[in-house]
């Protein structure tokens, strides 16, 4: 298959992160731009970390996702 | 701080724990010490006690594992997720798992087991993640020495279990300064290879031209060996060095790395012994001079000759008309000198020798 570009890699990291820690539902979704659940989860994460709440996967948000962290789900049980 | 939904907590103050296996990265005794010390961090501020079991079922079962390790909550290999723990409850409740794919240490290299354990055991006692970057329960790892709990952590755990009846004295980790506080002042500001670093109390903000929001970090997390508070800092781009002042000592950074041979005494620059601290420092690239501000005066240091210019100190008020008589921090950007004093910043034109604008200090942080 084709190699992932850096941009794709960022989305891969973000998707894994949001699924794991923000309950992003798994499964196939439509085009990224219309992915409102993805944006909602990014906004939730940006709000918690006091980043600029844009719902977009900017470098700042992605950098924080790549930081080492605790894996306890933010929502219990 | 946050708790888990329904404020999950242990119904007894006498909690048991058991270490099921050990990481090969550390001596067994070091792991035992890290866990015990991490538990004591919480015991010191609550009525909780922790008894170690060697067999059978304990409230908090501690283990090291990789990838899928038995709880359908797999780890992800090196870096990324470091550990997780379950809130108080029967069965898996309270259990604390560390990712064996990490390299565990007892110092600041890679991941310090004590710090991660103190965070995870906070979960095991009912603490959820905090959004305060200065709190132990903030979900991103950062290394720091000293007592790990912030006031936020202490308030959170005491809301569940109450204070320690013996009321042991603890010195909480300082609160992180709030960037948009209208009364915010700076300790020091410097450029660092195109970024701007702002020091305030025991933290610093990092401003990157491509980052919309400043990033806040404990000074000790990045540079464990420098003083916890910084008085002044400046960048000499020709030498690719940032000099950091704290009291009578100064350190040099090349990028984010400390340069060998430091700390040195500030008097090596030619300052008289009676000067015990530098309030602010700024390097003027066009002249090759570094201005050092001390109380109501300033000195001029020639970077090329490594000597203090004659005719100094001079009065700040006289040479920088429109400025206050004292300076907390200074930085040279876009052809202007920016001075900070208390909650005000002064944009000063070095060529026309006048103050162009006066703004709040926090506007430098996009507030």
Short mmCIF file of C-alpha atoms in Angstrom, two decimals:
data_model
loop_
_atom_site.label_atom_id
_atom_site.label_comp_id
_atom_site.label_asym_id
_atom_site.label_seq_id
_atom_site.Cartn_x
_atom_site.Cartn_y
_atom_site.Cartn_z
CA UNK A 1 0.00 0.00 0.00
CA UNK A 2 1.05 3.65 -0.26
CA UNK A 3 3.21 5.09 2.49
CA UNK A 4 1.43 7.40 4.90
CA UNK A 5 2.35 11.06 4.58
CA UNK A 6 3.30 13.02 7.71
CA UNK A 7 -0.17 14.53 7.70
CA UNK A 8 -1.81 11.11 7.64
CA UNK A 9 0.45 10.03 10.45
CA UNK A 10 -0.85 12.92 12.54
CA UNK A 11 -4.43 11.87 11.95
CA UNK A 12 -3.53 8.32 12.82
CA UNK A 13 -2.00 9.45 16.13
CA UNK A 14 -4.99 11.68 16.88
CA UNK A 15 -7.56 9.03 16.10
CA UNK A 16 -5.82 6.46 18.29
CA UNK A 17 -5.48 9.02 21.09
CA UNK A 18 -9.11 10.17 20.96
CA UNK A 19 -10.45 6.62 20.76
CA UNK A 20 -8.39 5.58 23.72
CA UNK A 21 -8.87 8.56 25.99
CA UNK A 22 -11.90 10.48 24.80
CA UNK A 23 -14.25 7.66 23.78
CA UNK A 24 -14.20 8.43 20.05
CA UNK A 25 -16.36 5.70 18.56
CA UNK A 26 -14.48 3.18 16.45
CA UNK A 27 -15.45 2.28 12.92
CA UNK A 28 -15.50 3.85 9.52
CA UNK A 29 -16.41 7.50 9.30
CA UNK A 30 -17.09 9.77 6.40
CA UNK A 31 -14.84 12.52 5.08
CA UNK A 32 -12.66 14.09 7.75
CA UNK A 33 -14.03 17.55 7.22
CA UNK A 34 -17.55 16.44 8.03
CA UNK A 35 -16.47 14.41 11.03
CA UNK A 36 -18.27 16.35 13.73
CA UNK A 37 -17.63 13.72 16.43
CA UNK A 38 -13.90 13.93 15.74
CA UNK A 39 -14.04 17.71 16.07
CA UNK A 40 -16.12 17.53 19.24
CA UNK A 41 -13.60 15.19 20.85
CA UNK A 42 -10.68 17.40 19.78
CA UNK A 43 -12.47 20.41 21.26
CA UNK A 44 -13.04 18.50 24.51
CA UNK A 45 -9.35 17.67 24.66
CA UNK A 46 -8.27 21.22 23.78
CA UNK A 47 -10.58 22.65 26.45
CA UNK A 48 -9.13 20.35 29.13
CA UNK A 49 -5.54 21.20 28.23
CA UNK A 50 -6.36 24.91 27.94
CA UNK A 51 -5.31 25.00 24.30
CA UNK A 52 -7.02 27.25 21.78
CA UNK A 53 -10.36 25.50 21.19
CA UNK A 54 -10.63 25.18 17.42
CA UNK A 55 -11.68 21.57 16.88
CA UNK A 56 -8.85 21.38 14.37
CA UNK A 57 -5.85 19.12 14.62
CA UNK A 58 -3.25 21.89 14.78
CA UNK A 59 0.43 21.32 15.60
CA UNK A 60 -0.02 22.38 19.20
CA UNK A 61 -2.78 19.83 19.79
CA UNK A 62 -0.91 17.09 18.00
CA UNK A 63 2.29 17.81 19.96
CA UNK A 64 0.38 17.37 23.21
CA UNK A 65 -1.12 14.11 21.98
CA UNK A 66 2.40 12.84 21.35
CA UNK A 67 3.56 13.67 24.90
CA UNK A 68 3.97 10.74 27.30
CA UNK A 69 0.92 10.50 29.51
CA UNK A 70 -1.25 8.49 31.82
CA UNK A 71 -3.65 6.17 30.07
CA UNK A 72 -6.54 6.19 32.50
CA UNK A 73 -9.70 7.06 30.55
CA UNK A 74 -10.91 10.56 31.33
CA UNK A 75 -14.40 9.10 31.72
CA UNK A 76 -14.55 6.46 34.42
CA UNK A 77 -16.00 2.99 33.92
CA UNK B 1 -9.06 18.74 40.43
CA UNK B 2 -11.59 16.15 39.38
CA UNK B 3 -12.97 13.00 40.92
CA UNK B 4 -14.41 10.03 39.10
CA UNK B 5 -18.18 10.05 38.55
CA UNK B 6 -20.05 9.23 41.79
CA UNK B 7 -16.92 10.28 43.72
CA UNK B 8 -15.60 6.72 43.96
CA UNK B 9 -13.48 6.24 47.10
CA UNK B 10 -12.36 3.55 49.54
CA UNK B 11 -14.78 2.98 52.39
CA UNK B 12 -11.97 2.29 54.82
CA UNK B 13 -8.90 4.32 55.68
CA UNK B 14 -6.76 1.19 56.06
CA UNK B 15 -5.84 0.26 52.51
CA UNK B 16 -3.75 -2.73 51.44
CA UNK B 17 -1.42 -3.00 48.46
CA UNK B 18 0.62 -5.74 46.86
CA UNK B 19 3.38 -5.59 44.25
CA UNK B 20 2.78 -8.57 41.95
CA UNK B 21 5.95 -8.31 39.84
CA UNK B 22 8.95 -6.04 39.34
CA UNK B 23 10.51 -4.17 36.44
CA UNK B 24 14.02 -5.36 35.52
CA UNK B 25 14.98 -1.71 34.96
CA UNK B 26 15.47 -1.06 38.67
CA UNK B 27 16.56 -2.94 41.76
CA UNK B 28 13.65 -4.53 43.63
CA UNK B 29 14.39 -2.34 46.62
CA UNK B 30 14.21 0.78 44.41
CA UNK B 31 10.76 -0.23 43.14
CA UNK B 32 9.60 -0.93 46.70
CA UNK B 33 10.91 2.47 47.79
CA UNK B 34 9.29 4.30 44.85
CA UNK B 35 5.88 2.76 45.56
CA UNK B 36 6.08 3.27 49.30
CA UNK B 37 7.18 6.90 48.89
CA UNK B 38 4.40 7.50 46.35
CA UNK B 39 1.81 6.12 48.78
CA UNK B 40 3.23 8.24 51.59
CA UNK B 41 2.73 11.36 49.47
CA UNK B 42 -1.03 10.76 49.73
CA UNK B 43 -0.93 9.38 53.28
CA UNK B 44 0.74 12.59 54.53
CA UNK B 45 -2.30 14.70 53.67
CA UNK B 46 -5.12 12.24 54.49
CA UNK B 47 -6.05 9.80 57.26
CA UNK B 48 -5.21 6.90 54.90
CA UNK B 49 -2.73 4.19 55.86
CA UNK B 50 -1.19 1.63 53.51
CA UNK B 51 -0.26 -1.92 54.50
CA UNK B 52 1.83 -4.09 52.21
CA UNK B 53 0.62 -7.65 51.53
CA UNK B 54 2.86 -10.35 50.07
CA UNK B 55 0.11 -12.77 49.08
CA UNK B 56 -3.62 -12.87 48.48
CA UNK B 57 -5.84 -10.09 47.30
CA UNK B 58 -4.98 -6.49 48.18
CA UNK B 59 -7.06 -3.40 47.48
CA UNK B 60 -4.36 -2.00 45.19
CA UNK B 61 -2.64 -4.67 43.06
CA UNK B 62 0.45 -3.23 41.39
CA UNK B 63 2.06 -4.81 38.33
CA UNK B 64 4.24 -4.20 35.28
CA UNK B 65 3.05 -5.48 31.89
CA UNK B 66 3.26 -4.82 28.17
CA UNK B 67 0.69 -4.40 25.38
CA UNK B 68 -2.44 -6.44 26.30
CA UNK B 69 -1.73 -7.38 29.90
CA UNK B 70 -5.00 -8.88 31.09
CA UNK B 71 -7.43 -5.99 31.50
CA UNK B 72 -8.42 -5.39 27.85
CA UNK B 73 -6.83 -1.98 28.19
CA UNK B 74 -3.56 -2.55 26.33
CA UNK B 75 -0.39 -0.48 26.50
CA UNK B 76 1.18 0.85 23.33
CA UNK B 77 4.91 0.08 23.44
CA UNK B 78 7.60 2.63 24.34
CA UNK B 79 6.49 6.21 25.13
CA UNK B 80 2.85 7.22 24.61
CA UNK B 81 0.91 5.68 27.48
CA UNK B 82 3.09 5.07 30.52
CA UNK B 83 0.70 3.56 33.04
CA UNK B 84 -2.91 3.45 34.17
CA UNK B 85 -4.87 2.75 37.32
CA UNK B 86 -8.47 2.01 38.16
CA UNK B 87 -10.60 4.02 40.58
CA UNK B 88 -11.48 2.49 43.97
CA UNK B 89 -13.77 -0.53 43.83
CA UNK B 90 -14.00 -4.31 44.07
CA UNK B 91 -11.92 -6.57 41.82
CA UNK B 92 -9.84 -4.54 39.41
CA UNK B 93 -10.74 -1.32 41.28
CA UNK B 94 -7.60 0.38 42.60
CA UNK B 95 -5.28 -1.79 40.49
CA UNK B 96 -2.29 0.01 39.07
CA UNK B 97 -0.42 -1.08 35.94
CA UNK B 98 2.88 0.22 34.56
CA UNK B 99 3.96 -0.23 30.94
CA UNK B 100 7.05 -2.46 31.01
CA UNK B 101 7.96 -1.20 27.53
CA UNK B 102 9.02 2.06 29.19
CA UNK B 103 12.42 2.41 30.79
CA UNK B 104 11.82 3.12 34.47
CA UNK B 105 14.35 5.13 36.44
CA UNK B 106 14.81 6.74 39.81
CA UNK B 107 16.25 9.98 38.36
CA UNK B 108 15.27 12.46 35.63
CA UNK B 109 16.37 10.29 32.69
CA UNK B 110 13.48 8.59 30.87
CA UNK B 111 10.50 7.98 33.19
CA UNK B 112 10.79 8.38 36.95
CA UNK B 113 8.86 5.54 38.59
CA UNK B 114 8.10 7.48 41.76
CA UNK B 115 6.43 10.36 39.87
CA UNK B 116 4.34 8.07 37.67
CA UNK B 117 3.42 5.89 40.67
CA UNK B 118 2.34 8.91 42.72
CA UNK B 119 0.08 10.00 39.85
CA UNK B 120 -1.38 6.51 39.29
CA UNK B 121 -1.94 5.87 42.98
CA UNK B 122 -3.88 9.13 42.99
CA UNK B 123 -6.27 7.44 40.54
CA UNK B 124 -6.31 4.32 42.69
CA UNK B 125 -7.52 6.50 45.57
CA UNK B 126 -10.23 8.26 43.55
CA UNK B 127 -8.53 11.23 41.89
CA UNK B 128 -9.27 11.76 38.21
CA UNK B 129 -7.22 13.99 35.92
CA UNK B 130 -6.73 17.66 36.72
CA UNK B 131 -6.49 20.37 34.07
CA UNK B 132 -4.02 22.34 36.24
CA UNK B 133 -0.59 21.92 34.60
CA UNK B 134 1.04 22.32 38.01
CA UNK B 135 -0.90 19.43 39.55
CA UNK B 136 0.45 15.91 39.94
CA UNK B 137 -2.87 14.69 38.49
CA UNK B 138 -2.31 16.59 35.22
CA UNK B 139 -2.25 13.71 32.73
CA UNK B 140 1.02 14.56 30.98
CA UNK B 141 4.31 13.35 32.47
CA UNK B 142 6.78 15.94 33.66
CA UNK B 143 9.79 15.45 35.90
CA UNK B 144 10.27 17.57 38.99
CA UNK B 145 12.11 17.19 42.24
CA UNK B 146 10.68 17.99 45.65
CA UNK B 147 7.22 17.45 47.05
CA UNK B 148 4.96 16.45 44.14
CA UNK B 149 1.48 17.50 45.31
CA UNK B 150 0.05 20.90 44.42
CA UNK B 151 -2.65 22.66 46.43
CA UNK B 152 -5.09 21.42 43.77
CA UNK B 153 -4.11 17.77 44.43
CA UNK B 154 -4.33 18.23 48.20
CA UNK B 155 -7.76 19.87 47.99
CA UNK B 156 -8.95 17.05 45.73
CA UNK B 157 -7.85 14.15 47.91
CA UNK B 158 -8.99 15.88 51.13
CA UNK B 159 -12.44 16.42 49.59
CA UNK B 160 -12.67 12.61 49.48
CA UNK B 161 -10.98 11.54 52.72
CA UNK B 162 -10.46 14.66 54.84
CA UNK B 163 -7.12 15.96 56.15
CA UNK B 164 -4.48 14.04 58.07
CA UNK B 165 -5.48 14.14 61.76
CA UNK B 166 -1.80 14.47 62.69
CA UNK B 167 -1.80 17.50 60.34
CA UNK B 168 1.70 16.88 59.07
CA UNK B 169 3.22 19.97 57.55
CA UNK B 170 3.72 19.66 53.82
CA UNK B 171 4.97 22.24 51.36
CA UNK B 172 2.70 21.92 48.33
CA UNK B 173 4.04 22.34 44.83
CA UNK B 174 3.48 25.95 43.79
CA UNK B 175 0.43 26.89 41.76
CA UNK B 176 1.19 27.54 38.14
CA UNK B 177 0.84 31.27 37.35
CA UNK B 178 -2.17 32.16 35.22
CA UNK B 179 -1.16 33.77 31.96
CA UNK B 180 -4.17 36.09 31.65
CA UNK B 181 -4.06 37.38 35.23
CA UNK B 182 -4.27 41.18 34.71
CA UNK B 183 -1.75 41.72 37.51
CA UNK B 184 0.74 39.23 36.04
CA UNK B 185 4.40 40.27 36.12
CA UNK B 186 7.38 38.47 34.58
CA UNK B 187 10.64 37.39 36.22
CA UNK B 188 12.64 37.17 32.98
CA UNK B 189 12.18 37.03 29.22
CA UNK B 190 14.60 35.81 26.57
CA UNK B 191 14.68 34.64 23.00
CA UNK B 192 15.88 31.09 22.37
CA UNK B 193 16.54 30.23 18.72
CA UNK B 194 13.45 32.06 17.48
CA UNK B 195 11.25 31.08 20.40
CA UNK B 196 10.47 33.34 23.35
CA UNK B 197 10.90 31.99 26.87
CA UNK B 198 9.15 33.78 29.73
CA UNK B 199 10.08 32.87 33.29
CA UNK B 200 7.58 33.36 36.10
CA UNK B 201 7.90 31.84 39.57
CA UNK B 202 8.87 28.17 39.24
CA UNK B 203 7.46 27.90 35.69
CA UNK B 204 8.27 29.12 32.22
CA UNK B 205 6.14 29.72 29.15
CA UNK B 206 7.43 28.84 25.72
CA UNK B 207 6.12 30.92 22.81
CA UNK B 208 6.75 29.57 19.36
CA UNK B 209 5.80 31.59 16.26
CA UNK B 210 3.85 28.59 14.96
CA UNK B 211 2.14 27.76 18.25
CA UNK B 212 -1.12 29.62 18.88
CA UNK B 213 -0.96 29.08 22.65
CA UNK B 214 1.99 29.40 25.04
CA UNK B 215 3.18 26.16 26.61
CA UNK B 216 3.77 26.19 30.37
CA UNK B 217 6.33 23.94 32.08
CA UNK B 218 8.03 23.72 35.47
CA UNK B 219 11.59 25.05 35.21
CA UNK B 220 12.81 22.03 37.19
CA UNK B 221 11.22 19.67 34.68
CA UNK B 222 13.42 20.92 31.87
CA UNK B 223 16.52 21.97 33.80
CA UNK B 224 16.58 20.08 37.12
CA UNK B 225 19.95 21.50 38.12
CA UNK B 226 19.27 25.23 37.77
CA UNK B 227 17.63 27.34 40.47
CA UNK B 228 13.88 27.01 40.78
CA UNK B 229 13.42 30.75 40.16
CA UNK B 230 15.06 32.87 37.48
CA UNK B 231 15.88 36.58 37.87
CA UNK B 232 17.00 37.46 34.34
CA UNK B 233 17.92 35.87 31.02
CA UNK B 234 19.22 36.90 27.60
CA UNK B 235 20.21 35.31 24.33
CA UNK B 236 23.48 35.96 22.54
CA UNK B 237 22.61 34.64 19.04
CA UNK B 238 26.19 35.01 17.77
CA UNK B 239 27.43 32.58 20.42
CA UNK B 240 24.14 30.59 20.30
CA UNK B 241 23.93 30.86 24.07
CA UNK B 242 21.20 31.82 26.51
CA UNK B 243 22.47 33.06 29.86
CA UNK B 244 20.17 32.53 32.84
CA UNK B 245 20.69 34.47 36.08
CA UNK B 246 19.52 33.45 39.53
CA UNK B 247 20.96 35.30 42.53
CA UNK B 248 24.73 35.49 42.25
CA UNK B 249 24.89 32.54 39.84
CA UNK B 250 24.42 32.20 36.11
CA UNK B 251 23.96 29.22 33.80
CA UNK B 252 24.39 28.94 30.03
CA UNK B 253 22.12 27.05 27.64
CA UNK B 254 22.94 25.94 24.13
CA UNK B 255 19.49 25.24 22.76
CA UNK B 256 17.75 23.53 25.68
CA UNK B 257 20.98 21.91 26.90
CA UNK B 258 22.98 23.22 29.83
CA UNK B 259 26.56 24.13 28.94
CA UNK B 260 29.33 22.48 30.96
CA UNK B 261 31.39 24.69 33.27
CA UNK B 262 28.39 26.50 34.76
CA UNK B 263 27.07 27.82 37.11
CA UNK B 264 29.48 30.72 37.32
CA UNK B 265 29.34 33.77 39.56
CA UNK B 266 27.77 36.87 37.98
CA UNK B 267 30.82 38.81 39.20
CA UNK B 268 32.85 37.05 36.47
CA UNK B 269 31.13 39.48 34.10
CA UNK B 270 32.72 42.39 35.94
CA UNK B 271 29.85 43.30 38.25
CA UNK B 272 30.97 44.46 41.71
CA UNK B 273 30.57 42.02 44.61
CA UNK B 274 27.86 44.19 46.22
CA UNK B 275 25.48 43.23 43.37
CA UNK B 276 23.64 40.13 44.56
CA UNK B 277 21.22 39.71 41.67
CA UNK B 278 20.52 40.89 38.14
CA UNK B 279 16.91 42.07 37.65
CA UNK B 280 16.85 41.93 33.86
CA UNK B 281 19.23 41.38 30.96
CA UNK B 282 18.99 42.03 27.23
CA UNK B 283 21.42 41.67 24.35
CA UNK B 284 21.38 44.35 21.64
CA UNK B 285 22.52 42.61 18.48
CA UNK B 286 23.34 45.81 16.57
CA UNK B 287 25.84 47.02 19.18
CA UNK B 288 27.04 43.67 20.50
CA UNK B 289 26.36 44.94 24.02
CA UNK B 290 24.39 43.24 26.76
CA UNK B 291 22.57 45.51 29.19
CA UNK B 292 22.30 44.24 32.76
CA UNK B 293 19.72 45.93 34.98
CA UNK B 294 20.22 46.01 38.74
CA UNK B 295 17.78 47.97 40.90
CA UNK B 296 17.67 51.55 39.50
CA UNK B 297 20.82 51.28 37.38
CA UNK B 298 22.12 49.36 34.41
CA UNK B 299 25.48 48.13 33.18
CA UNK B 300 26.78 47.53 29.68
CA UNK B 301 28.75 44.35 28.95
CA UNK B 302 30.74 44.02 25.74
CA UNK B 303 30.29 40.45 24.49
CA UNK B 304 33.24 40.63 22.12
CA UNK B 305 35.85 41.73 24.64
CA UNK B 306 34.14 40.03 27.58
CA UNK B 307 34.47 43.16 29.70
CA UNK B 308 32.15 45.63 31.35
CA UNK B 309 32.08 49.00 29.56
CA UNK B 310 33.45 51.97 31.48
CA UNK B 311 31.15 54.77 32.63
CA UNK B 312 28.60 52.36 34.08
CA UNK B 313 26.36 51.89 36.02
CA UNK B 314 24.03 54.56 34.69
CA UNK B 315 20.54 55.54 35.74
CA UNK B 316 17.70 53.64 34.02
CA UNK B 317 15.34 56.59 34.42
CA UNK B 318 17.76 59.02 32.78
CA UNK B 319 18.87 56.85 29.86
CA UNK B 320 15.47 55.33 29.06
CA UNK B 321 13.09 58.29 29.23
CA UNK B 322 9.49 57.34 29.91
CA UNK B 323 10.47 54.12 31.67
CA UNK B 324 9.98 53.21 35.29
CA UNK B 325 13.08 53.38 37.45
CA UNK B 326 13.24 49.57 37.82
CA UNK B 327 12.87 46.67 35.41
CA UNK B 328 11.71 43.07 36.02
CA UNK B 329 12.53 41.71 32.57
CA UNK B 330 13.66 42.92 29.14
CA UNK B 331 13.85 41.53 25.63
CA UNK B 332 14.81 42.95 22.21
CA UNK B 333 12.36 42.03 19.44
CA UNK B 334 11.54 43.44 16.00
CA UNK B 335 13.81 46.44 16.53
CA UNK B 336 12.21 47.42 19.84
CA UNK B 337 13.21 46.94 23.43
CA UNK B 338 10.42 45.55 25.57
CA UNK B 339 10.71 46.34 29.26
CA UNK B 340 8.49 44.71 31.87
CA UNK B 341 7.80 46.13 35.29
CA UNK B 342 4.98 44.80 37.48
CA UNK B 343 1.89 44.40 35.30
CA UNK B 344 3.04 46.85 32.60
CA UNK B 345 5.21 46.41 29.53
CA UNK B 346 6.91 49.30 27.75
CA UNK B 347 7.69 49.19 24.04
CA UNK B 348 10.80 51.32 23.74
CA UNK B 349 12.42 52.54 20.54
CA UNK B 350 16.16 52.21 20.98
CA UNK B 351 16.85 54.51 18.02
CA UNK B 352 14.45 57.36 18.84
CA UNK B 353 15.02 56.88 22.59
CA UNK B 354 11.40 57.01 23.67
CA UNK B 355 8.57 54.82 24.87
CA UNK B 356 6.25 54.09 21.95
CA UNK B 357 3.50 52.11 23.71
CA UNK B 358 2.58 50.95 27.18
CA UNK B 359 0.57 47.74 27.47
CA UNK B 360 -0.28 45.16 30.08
CA UNK B 361 2.44 42.58 30.70
CA UNK B 362 0.07 39.72 29.91
CA UNK B 363 -0.58 41.02 26.37
CA UNK B 364 2.82 39.46 25.57
CA UNK B 365 1.05 36.12 26.14
CA UNK B 366 -1.77 36.97 23.72
CA UNK B 367 -4.15 37.96 26.51
#
